[in-house]
Amino acid sequence: MEQLFSSAGFEDVGGGPLYLQLQRRIGEAIAAGRLKPGDSLPPERDMAAMTGLSRVTVRKAVEGLVGSGQLVQKRGSGTFVAQRVERLEQALSLLTSFTEDMARRGKNVESVWLTRGLHAPAPEEVMALGLGAGDRVARLERVRRSDGVPLAIERASLSAAVLPEPEGVEASLYAVLEARGMRPVRAVQRISAANLGARDAELLHVPPGAAGLRIERIGYLPDGRVVEFTRSLYRGDAYDFAVELKLAPDTERKDP
Amino acid sequence: MEQLFSSAGFEDVGGGPLYLQLQRRIGEAIAAGRLKPGDSLPPERDMAAMTGLSRVTVRKAVEGLVGSGQLVQKRGSGTFVAQRVERLEQALSLLTSFTEDMARRGKNVESVWLTRGLHAPAPEEVMALGLGAGDRVARLERVRRSDGVPLAIERASLSAAVLPEPEGVEASLYAVLEARGMRPVRAVQRISAANLGARDAELLHVPPGAAGLRIERIGYLPDGRVVEFTRSLYRGDAYDFAVELKLAPDTERKDP
DNA sequence: CAGTGGTCTAGACCACAGT
DNA sequence: CTGTGGTCTAGACCACTGA
């Protein structure tokens, strides 16, 4: 630790800005395992004194590593090396619910409800669900966790006609829909990446600006009616979506 | 402009940190269209004087908006409202090449080559491509652009046996493979989100830390041999991937 | 050349955590 | 209470842009 923050080696020329030099040092120490997950770094003021840099410069170095998820800062407590998050892989060809998906791989699921009730629909919801004037919308908003680690924020909207009592949904929305004979059999998803805002980042326990997978899904019944409109945000560092592609729809038939 | 940066309305209580209050003001001005793409903001020193804040605080406010892609800073020149990037949608069920995909929607494609040649394989490439000792690998690394806007970084690796002369690839890799009878008919992709590093961000003309879609693809021949191993980074603000999901592989057959 | 953003400093006060 | 990170200031020098 003493050598990591020694004042030696900080050249004002050649190595680029001082905060990047320090950032590189710390990053390499983590990569090399000299700093392990959970380890605490010295207080910013101490790092500043040890390196001979100002506290502002030390903070700027740490800031980048917090942004990339390598460090975690806790006000009043300290700065720590982040825990590694196991990356989960989700097959992106079958229409499954989060609950079923996690059960299949032996993980438990917890939901923290943020909203669960009937509301006046937003214009976006009217569009997606094809609502009429005066229709109400059931909104289910929750943080999905596994083993205490938040993995995703899920915001589902359904017509009140489909789900008149949203308070009855406990673990799995799809299980409730199945019981009502309204489970979607087809869905269209759009996937993109976005930097998480302050609120969403906090819910997922990642720093603001961290990369997240944004998934927008519209689910359909066999007769083509829209059932659900769901917008989810997955932690970019915890989730992989896997897809299988084919050259053309029927190319593989001859070779089953 | 004068009222936007007036010193009135900065309360040290209630509105949160000063830099967030200023950030919100500027962000709302952009959202409301009072600041249009290409507009320049006053110099940081002027904004500081107008608001009565210090330059460091003004910079911190601007920093966040640059991070989320709403502002662009040019050293020696100024700070500007970013141009809006049209979001493209890519169907994620057919195996197409970037070139074909863009041609289909009437966009031109430009490639800026970063690397194109035969190299000694990295361990990762040996694994993915199933290379033997002494085998060499063809590496094609390029920035994909459309109408001058960089959209993705593509890093393709192929066995030298599949592509002995990588220098011969011009626009479309798949066109070259097709000519050699080695075009993949099936592929497996893994999609995740990640914050872009400094180098990749620069190549895509976005600020470091911006969200990107990371796609890893392994392409197969009809006989199951691996042809390509490609890692791509797409700009999160410019790309949507669309997928259609089904409940079970054969559910929809009865209703064509 | 003057003006811009990029970096850096020393010092201050605040809010919160843990004792 | 002490120690931590979070915020903020005033002032300085540098590197780059563009006239």
XYZ file of C-alpha atoms (C1' of nucleotides) in Angstrom:
550
model
C 0.000 0.000 0.000
C 2.878 2.302 0.848
C 4.563 1.806 -2.501
C 1.282 1.988 -4.393
C 0.846 5.547 -3.234
C 4.493 6.581 -3.076
C 5.201 9.976 -4.454
C 7.897 8.517 -6.695
C 7.190 8.113 -10.363
C 4.804 10.983 -10.905
C 6.313 12.755 -13.847
C 4.684 15.875 -15.056
C 5.859 14.987 -18.531
C 5.327 11.842 -20.564
C 2.832 10.030 -18.362
C -0.063 12.342 -19.127
C -2.219 14.035 -16.488
C -1.393 13.158 -12.907
C -4.894 11.926 -12.125
C -4.679 9.444 -14.996
C -1.298 8.221 -13.787
C -2.722 7.555 -10.344
C -5.861 6.029 -11.826
C -3.713 3.653 -13.865
C -1.682 2.663 -10.799
C -4.767 1.784 -8.781
C -6.453 0.044 -11.702
C -3.392 -2.121 -12.281
C -3.195 -2.977 -8.590
C -6.776 -4.240 -8.730
C -6.187 -6.157 -11.947
C -3.059 -7.745 -10.492
C -4.898 -8.738 -7.328
C -2.762 -6.623 -5.024
C -6.048 -4.951 -4.113
C -8.831 -7.479 -3.600
C -12.607 -7.001 -3.605
C -13.679 -5.533 -0.301
C -10.295 -4.042 0.465
C -10.464 -0.449 1.571
C -8.301 2.296 0.127
C -6.725 4.917 2.357
C -8.803 8.050 2.961
C -8.577 10.568 0.146
C -6.667 12.983 2.300
C -4.080 10.310 3.103
C -3.716 9.304 -0.526
C -3.177 12.953 -1.363
C -0.491 13.299 1.298
C 1.231 10.060 0.284
C 1.321 10.841 -3.401
C 2.042 14.512 -2.990
C -1.040 15.369 -5.057
C -3.972 17.504 -4.037
C -7.154 15.904 -2.786
C -9.082 17.166 -5.816
C -6.676 15.341 -8.116
C -6.917 12.147 -6.089
C -10.710 12.402 -6.222
C -10.612 12.775 -9.978
C -8.513 9.612 -10.260
C -10.905 7.693 -8.010
C -13.927 9.101 -9.835
C -13.015 7.278 -13.039
C -12.567 3.951 -11.283
C -15.915 4.383 -9.522
C -17.482 5.132 -12.881
C -16.161 1.938 -14.378
C -17.366 -0.054 -11.406
C -13.968 -0.988 -10.010
C -14.303 1.014 -6.805
C -17.230 1.842 -4.545
C -17.412 4.927 -2.377
C -19.468 5.151 0.768
C -19.927 8.535 2.317
C -18.764 8.691 5.881
C -17.199 5.285 5.568
C -14.535 4.956 2.914
C -13.530 3.813 -0.547
C -13.496 0.095 -1.334
C -12.589 -2.261 -4.125
C -15.868 -3.407 -5.695
C -17.125 -6.955 -5.456
C -17.050 -8.821 -8.723
C -20.511 -9.522 -10.051
C -21.120 -12.842 -11.660
C -22.332 -12.379 -15.197
C -25.560 -14.180 -15.984
C -26.509 -15.306 -19.409
C -30.046 -15.104 -20.695
C -31.222 -16.880 -23.826
C -32.916 -14.351 -26.033
C -35.104 -16.579 -28.149
C -37.649 -17.940 -25.722
C -40.318 -15.861 -24.116
C -39.783 -16.470 -20.429
C -40.406 -14.506 -17.319
C -37.618 -13.320 -15.102
C -38.849 -15.585 -12.307
C -38.862 -18.703 -14.467
C -35.558 -17.814 -15.972
C -33.806 -17.541 -12.641
C -35.521 -20.630 -11.239
C -34.192 -22.665 -14.159
C -30.653 -21.840 -13.192
C -31.230 -22.382 -9.518
C -31.149 -18.800 -8.376
C -33.651 -17.357 -5.985
C -35.530 -14.219 -6.912
C -36.589 -11.313 -4.785
C -38.725 -8.404 -5.867
C -38.743 -5.000 -4.262
C -41.931 -3.269 -5.293
C -41.741 0.368 -6.233
C -45.261 0.723 -7.621
C -48.148 -1.676 -7.959
C -51.551 -0.252 -8.801
C -53.949 1.294 -11.289
C -53.113 4.666 -12.789
C -54.085 7.049 -15.542
C -51.987 6.018 -18.542
C -49.069 7.990 -19.949
C -49.256 8.784 -23.683
C -46.553 6.190 -24.304
C -48.690 3.540 -22.635
C -51.790 4.527 -24.578
C -49.823 4.088 -27.799
C -48.228 0.770 -26.923
C -51.279 -0.867 -25.374
C -53.857 0.600 -27.706
C -55.925 2.048 -24.874
C -59.102 4.022 -25.330
C -60.158 7.235 -23.674
C -60.827 6.724 -19.984
C -59.072 3.355 -19.812
C -56.841 2.827 -16.849
C -53.523 1.060 -16.765
C -52.027 -1.409 -14.282
C -48.469 -0.475 -13.488
C -45.978 -2.844 -11.883
C -42.612 -1.401 -11.095
C -40.026 -3.364 -9.219
C -36.374 -4.042 -8.668
C -35.417 -7.632 -9.416
C -32.813 -9.121 -7.145
C -31.075 -12.431 -6.813
C -29.187 -13.359 -3.660
C -29.570 -9.774 -2.541
C -27.889 -8.353 -5.634
C -30.097 -6.047 -7.715
C -30.036 -7.153 -11.352
C -32.763 -5.226 -13.105
C -35.533 -2.666 -12.867
C -38.746 -3.801 -14.486
C -41.587 -1.425 -15.339
C -44.572 -3.298 -16.720
C -47.777 -1.702 -17.968
C -50.924 -3.663 -18.754
C -54.425 -2.638 -19.623
C -56.688 -2.682 -16.569
C -58.908 -5.027 -18.583
C -56.100 -7.576 -18.597
C -55.027 -7.124 -15.001
C -57.752 -5.420 -12.956
C -56.102 -6.217 -9.643
C -52.376 -5.561 -9.899
C -52.060 -5.820 -6.125
C -52.535 -9.575 -6.546
C -49.230 -10.028 -8.369
C -46.601 -11.445 -6.081
C -43.545 -13.065 -7.595
C -44.344 -13.765 -11.211
C -46.518 -11.605 -13.425
C -46.575 -14.294 -16.094
C -47.923 -16.831 -13.597
C -50.851 -14.518 -12.855
C -51.487 -13.907 -16.536
C -51.322 -17.629 -17.223
C -54.027 -18.237 -14.605
C -56.228 -15.681 -16.346
C -55.523 -17.202 -19.771
C -53.788 -14.041 -20.854
C -50.176 -15.125 -21.050
C -48.397 -13.691 -24.109
C -47.133 -16.210 -26.632
C -45.158 -13.796 -28.731
C -43.242 -10.634 -28.034
C -41.138 -8.066 -29.790
C -38.165 -6.646 -27.969
C -35.915 -3.730 -28.615
C -32.537 -3.712 -26.973
C -30.250 -0.765 -26.574
C -27.633 0.544 -24.214
C -27.907 3.630 -22.083
C -26.090 5.311 -19.270
C -28.136 4.941 -16.113
C -29.544 8.041 -14.482
C -29.018 8.847 -10.837
C -32.239 7.250 -9.621
C -31.978 4.040 -11.621
C -28.293 3.706 -10.800
C -29.061 3.945 -7.124
C -31.735 1.273 -7.385
C -29.242 -1.069 -9.054
C -26.383 -0.208 -6.704
C -24.120 1.044 -9.442
C -22.613 4.496 -9.919
C -24.612 7.022 -11.957
C -23.679 6.848 -15.616
C -22.910 3.117 -15.546
C -23.916 1.280 -18.699
C -27.256 -0.514 -18.634
C -29.165 -2.661 -21.100
C -32.510 -1.107 -21.853
C -35.090 -3.578 -23.067
C -38.524 -2.598 -24.280
C -40.926 -5.455 -24.792
C -44.430 -5.679 -26.181
C -46.158 -9.018 -25.575
C -49.009 -10.379 -27.688
C -51.778 -12.922 -27.235
C -52.325 -15.633 -29.884
C -55.038 -13.473 -31.465
C -52.663 -10.555 -31.832
C -53.943 -8.398 -28.985
C -51.315 -6.574 -26.940
C -51.025 -7.776 -23.347
C -47.994 -6.145 -21.822
C -45.678 -3.255 -22.412
C -42.561 -3.611 -20.326
C -39.494 -1.445 -20.060
C -36.585 -2.988 -18.215
C -33.137 -1.822 -17.302
C -30.529 -4.507 -16.707
C -27.169 -3.951 -15.115
C -24.632 -3.975 -17.917
C -22.048 -5.658 -15.743
C -24.275 -8.504 -14.648
C -26.146 -9.623 -17.689
C -25.447 -11.173 -21.069
C -28.174 -11.819 -23.578
C -27.503 -14.667 -25.951
C -29.146 -14.982 -29.356
C -28.882 -17.488 -32.122
C -29.036 -16.106 -35.622
C -29.766 -17.823 -38.895
C -29.019 -16.869 -42.458
C -32.652 -17.213 -43.520
C -35.720 -18.574 -41.775
C -35.649 -21.994 -43.420
C -32.001 -22.575 -44.159
C -31.476 -25.066 -41.386
C -34.493 -27.269 -41.990
C -32.607 -29.627 -44.289
C -30.072 -30.289 -41.557
C -31.989 -30.797 -38.359
C -29.100 33.131 -22.434
C -28.868 35.876 -19.848
C -31.718 34.476 -17.779
C -30.508 30.908 -18.204
C -27.345 31.781 -16.350
C -28.716 34.408 -14.019
C -27.492 34.157 -10.486
C -31.067 34.191 -9.253
C -32.593 30.981 -8.048
C -29.527 29.207 -6.729
C -30.572 28.189 -3.286
C -28.082 26.475 -1.127
C -30.928 24.616 0.493
C -33.623 22.510 -1.069
C -32.382 22.279 -4.626
C -29.475 20.024 -3.837
C -25.876 20.685 -4.864
C -25.317 23.814 -6.928
C -23.699 21.948 -9.818
C -26.804 19.740 -10.113
C -29.083 22.782 -10.094
C -27.109 24.326 -12.946
C -26.971 20.989 -14.754
C -30.740 20.713 -14.523
C -31.208 24.248 -15.853
C -29.057 23.592 -18.904
C -30.556 20.151 -19.509
C -34.076 21.584 -19.408
C -33.100 24.371 -21.803
C -31.903 21.750 -24.279
C -35.003 19.615 -23.821
C -37.245 22.639 -24.296
C -35.393 23.661 -27.462
C -34.169 26.971 -26.074
C -30.717 25.590 -26.785
C -30.554 23.881 -30.167
C -28.008 21.392 -31.521
C -24.890 23.225 -32.601
C -25.531 26.208 -30.328
C -22.522 27.245 -28.324
C -22.610 27.856 -24.605
C -20.778 30.797 -23.053
C -17.189 30.132 -21.987
C -16.904 28.406 -18.627
C -15.427 31.523 -17.056
C -18.381 33.581 -18.255
C -20.918 31.048 -17.014
C -19.168 31.113 -13.653
C -19.314 34.903 -13.513
C -22.960 35.015 -14.614
C -24.147 32.414 -12.151
C -21.932 33.528 -9.330
C -20.488 30.032 -9.055
C -16.860 29.027 -9.330
C -15.512 27.682 -12.579
C -14.881 24.263 -11.010
C -18.561 24.026 -10.109
C -19.647 25.076 -13.591
C -17.294 22.458 -15.062
C -18.819 19.782 -12.862
C -22.289 20.683 -14.107
C -21.149 20.591 -17.729
C -19.255 17.339 -17.147
C -22.452 15.441 -16.472
C -24.156 16.725 -19.600
C -21.118 15.823 -21.675
C -21.208 12.368 -20.127
C -24.808 11.869 -21.152
C -24.071 13.076 -24.662
C -26.058 16.301 -24.499
C -23.067 18.615 -24.784
C -19.772 18.388 -26.634
C -16.624 20.153 -25.523
C -13.813 21.132 -27.875
C -10.598 22.281 -26.367
C -9.566 25.698 -27.505
C -12.905 26.198 -29.147
C -15.897 26.009 -26.854
C -18.817 24.000 -25.504
C -21.668 23.099 -27.847
C -25.072 21.429 -27.756
C -24.635 17.983 -29.315
C -26.207 16.978 -32.591
C -29.009 14.493 -32.230
C -28.120 11.064 -33.555
C -30.783 9.189 -35.420
C -31.411 5.840 -33.792
C -31.185 2.896 -36.137
C -32.988 -0.344 -35.614
C -31.421 -3.652 -36.406
C -33.372 -6.886 -36.663
C -31.728 -9.432 -34.442
C -32.971 -12.630 -35.979
C -31.364 -12.716 -39.368
C -27.681 -13.178 -39.897
C -26.711 -10.199 -42.014
C -23.585 -8.202 -42.459
C -23.356 -4.596 -41.455
C -22.908 -3.591 -45.095
C -26.015 -5.433 -46.267
C -27.988 -4.179 -43.333
C -27.265 -0.544 -44.053
C -27.725 -0.953 -47.803
C -31.207 -2.339 -47.191
C -32.246 0.855 -45.460
C -30.587 3.077 -48.025
C -27.659 4.232 -45.949
C -24.156 4.396 -47.281
C -21.391 2.689 -45.366
C -17.827 3.745 -44.843
C -15.123 1.745 -43.145
C -12.061 3.169 -41.519
C -9.530 0.389 -41.185
C -7.585 0.125 -37.978
C -5.985 -3.258 -38.619
C -6.128 -5.666 -41.506
C -3.608 -8.480 -41.605
C -2.325 -11.816 -40.312
C -1.204 -12.051 -36.716
C -0.285 -14.518 -34.028
C -3.566 -15.367 -32.276
C -4.495 -14.239 -28.795
C -5.573 -16.988 -26.369
C -9.162 -15.815 -26.689
C -9.006 -16.275 -30.455
C -7.446 -19.734 -30.156
C -10.353 -20.757 -27.932
C -13.133 -19.299 -30.057
C -11.808 -20.367 -33.435
C -10.410 -23.724 -32.368
C -6.936 -22.965 -33.700
C -3.984 -25.292 -33.473
C -0.405 -24.542 -32.500
C 1.301 -22.372 -35.069
C -1.922 -21.320 -36.792
C -2.185 -17.689 -37.682
C -5.256 -15.496 -37.480
C -6.648 -12.880 -39.857
C -7.669 -9.797 -37.954
C -9.975 -7.126 -39.358
C -10.540 -4.142 -37.157
C -12.478 -1.171 -38.385
C -14.782 1.674 -37.465
C -18.107 1.498 -39.255
C -19.559 4.806 -40.301
C -22.653 5.951 -42.083
C -22.913 9.450 -43.519
C -19.747 10.313 -41.664
C -21.166 9.322 -38.273
C -19.296 6.495 -36.549
C -21.729 3.802 -35.444
C -19.676 0.809 -34.404
C -16.252 -0.690 -33.931
C -15.939 -4.161 -35.390
C -13.103 -6.504 -34.539
C -13.307 -9.712 -36.564
C -10.963 -12.673 -36.223
C -10.887 -15.563 -38.681
C -8.573 -18.499 -39.099
C -5.922 -17.811 -41.735
C -7.158 -21.001 -43.421
C -10.528 -19.281 -43.954
C -9.173 -15.904 -45.008
C -5.519 -16.170 -46.071
C -5.454 -12.694 -47.576
C -7.274 -10.279 -45.246
C -5.890 -7.338 -47.221
C -8.349 -8.267 -49.972
C -11.385 -7.381 -47.843
C -12.789 -4.023 -48.834
C -16.351 -3.167 -47.848
C -18.029 -6.414 -46.864
C -16.356 -9.330 -45.142
C -19.376 -11.525 -45.772
C -19.190 -10.829 -49.528
C -15.606 -12.098 -49.552
C -16.525 -15.158 -47.503
C -19.471 -15.855 -49.784
C -17.137 -15.838 -52.807
C -14.946 -18.406 -51.073
C -17.938 -20.529 -50.113
C -17.285 -19.875 -46.462
C -20.165 -17.641 -45.470
C -21.587 -18.520 -42.064
C -25.194 -19.718 -42.023
C -25.644 -19.687 -38.279
C -24.241 -17.607 -35.460
C -24.488 -17.247 -31.729
C -24.375 -13.771 -30.276
C -23.942 -12.474 -26.797
C -25.107 -8.962 -26.066
C -24.220 -6.865 -23.086
C -23.751 -3.249 -22.160
C -20.523 -1.631 -21.137
C -19.110 1.793 -20.534
C -16.768 2.662 -23.357
C -13.087 3.150 -22.580
C -11.192 6.228 -23.620
C -9.857 4.769 -26.878
C -13.127 3.219 -28.060
C -15.086 6.306 -27.063
C -12.790 8.467 -29.115
C -13.204 6.211 -32.156
C -16.993 6.513 -31.858
C -16.957 10.244 -31.147
C -18.666 9.908 -27.783
C -17.385 10.895 -24.349
C -15.466 8.271 -22.352
C -17.804 6.233 -20.189
C -20.747 6.476 -22.587
C -22.858 3.338 -22.769
C -22.157 0.967 -25.627
C -23.634 -2.303 -26.779
C -21.007 -5.023 -26.799
C -21.786 -7.877 -29.148
C -19.720 -11.005 -29.397
C -20.533 -13.248 -32.315
C -19.332 -16.688 -33.356
C -20.362 -17.685 -36.888
C -20.631 -21.288 -38.092
C -20.588 -23.057 -41.452
C -23.353 -25.566 -42.298
C -21.058 -28.391 -41.168
C -20.593 -26.803 -37.783
C -17.083 -25.430 -38.246
C -16.385 -21.999 -36.788
C -15.726 -19.305 -39.371
C -15.629 -15.994 -37.568
C -15.256 -14.602 -34.103
C -16.302 -10.971 -33.997
C -16.448 -8.511 -31.155
C -18.302 -5.316 -31.896
C -19.074 -2.189 -29.948
C -22.116 -0.205 -31.026
C -22.917 3.292 -29.907
C -25.657 2.996 -27.324
C -27.291 6.214 -28.490
C -27.468 5.218 -32.126
C -28.559 1.638 -32.217
C -31.553 -0.476 -31.283
C -31.595 -4.201 -31.711
C -35.002 -5.726 -32.259
C -35.864 -9.328 -31.491
C -38.983 -11.364 -31.765
C -39.576 -13.897 -29.055
C -41.824 -16.925 -28.967
C -43.229 -18.935 -26.129
C -41.940 -22.224 -27.571
C -40.355 -23.083 -30.907
C -43.519 -24.462 -32.499
C -46.312 -22.554 -30.823
C -47.062 -20.318 -33.752
C -47.158 -22.933 -36.500
C -50.884 -23.457 -36.234
C -51.481 -19.799 -36.906
C -49.290 -18.817 -39.831
C -2.119 36.419 -30.746
C -6.230 36.171 -27.455
C -9.605 32.927 -25.908
C -10.933 28.322 -24.897
C -11.121 24.026 -22.291
C -7.877 20.819 -19.341
C -5.412 20.319 -15.246
C -3.918 21.307 -10.615
C -3.549 23.398 -5.944
C -4.650 24.691 -0.891
C -8.046 25.304 1.922
C -12.803 25.337 3.615
C -17.407 23.700 5.202
C -21.061 20.173 5.051
C -23.561 15.584 5.743
C -23.201 11.226 7.071
C -21.172 6.668 9.376
C -19.536 4.443 13.084
C -17.852 4.632 17.604
C -17.436 12.601 18.965
C -14.002 11.753 14.964
C -13.234 10.515 10.357
C -15.089 9.865 5.948
C -16.595 11.301 1.337
C -19.320 15.380 -1.026
C -19.214 20.031 -2.340
C -17.348 24.526 -3.232
C -14.053 28.423 -3.831
C -10.232 31.522 -5.927
C -6.549 31.422 -8.434
C -2.971 29.507 -11.375
C -0.634 27.439 -15.484
C -0.878 24.635 -19.692
C -2.217 23.106 -24.572
C -4.901 23.798 -28.102
C -7.965 26.551 -31.627
C -8.662 29.938 -34.718
C -8.216 34.533 -36.405
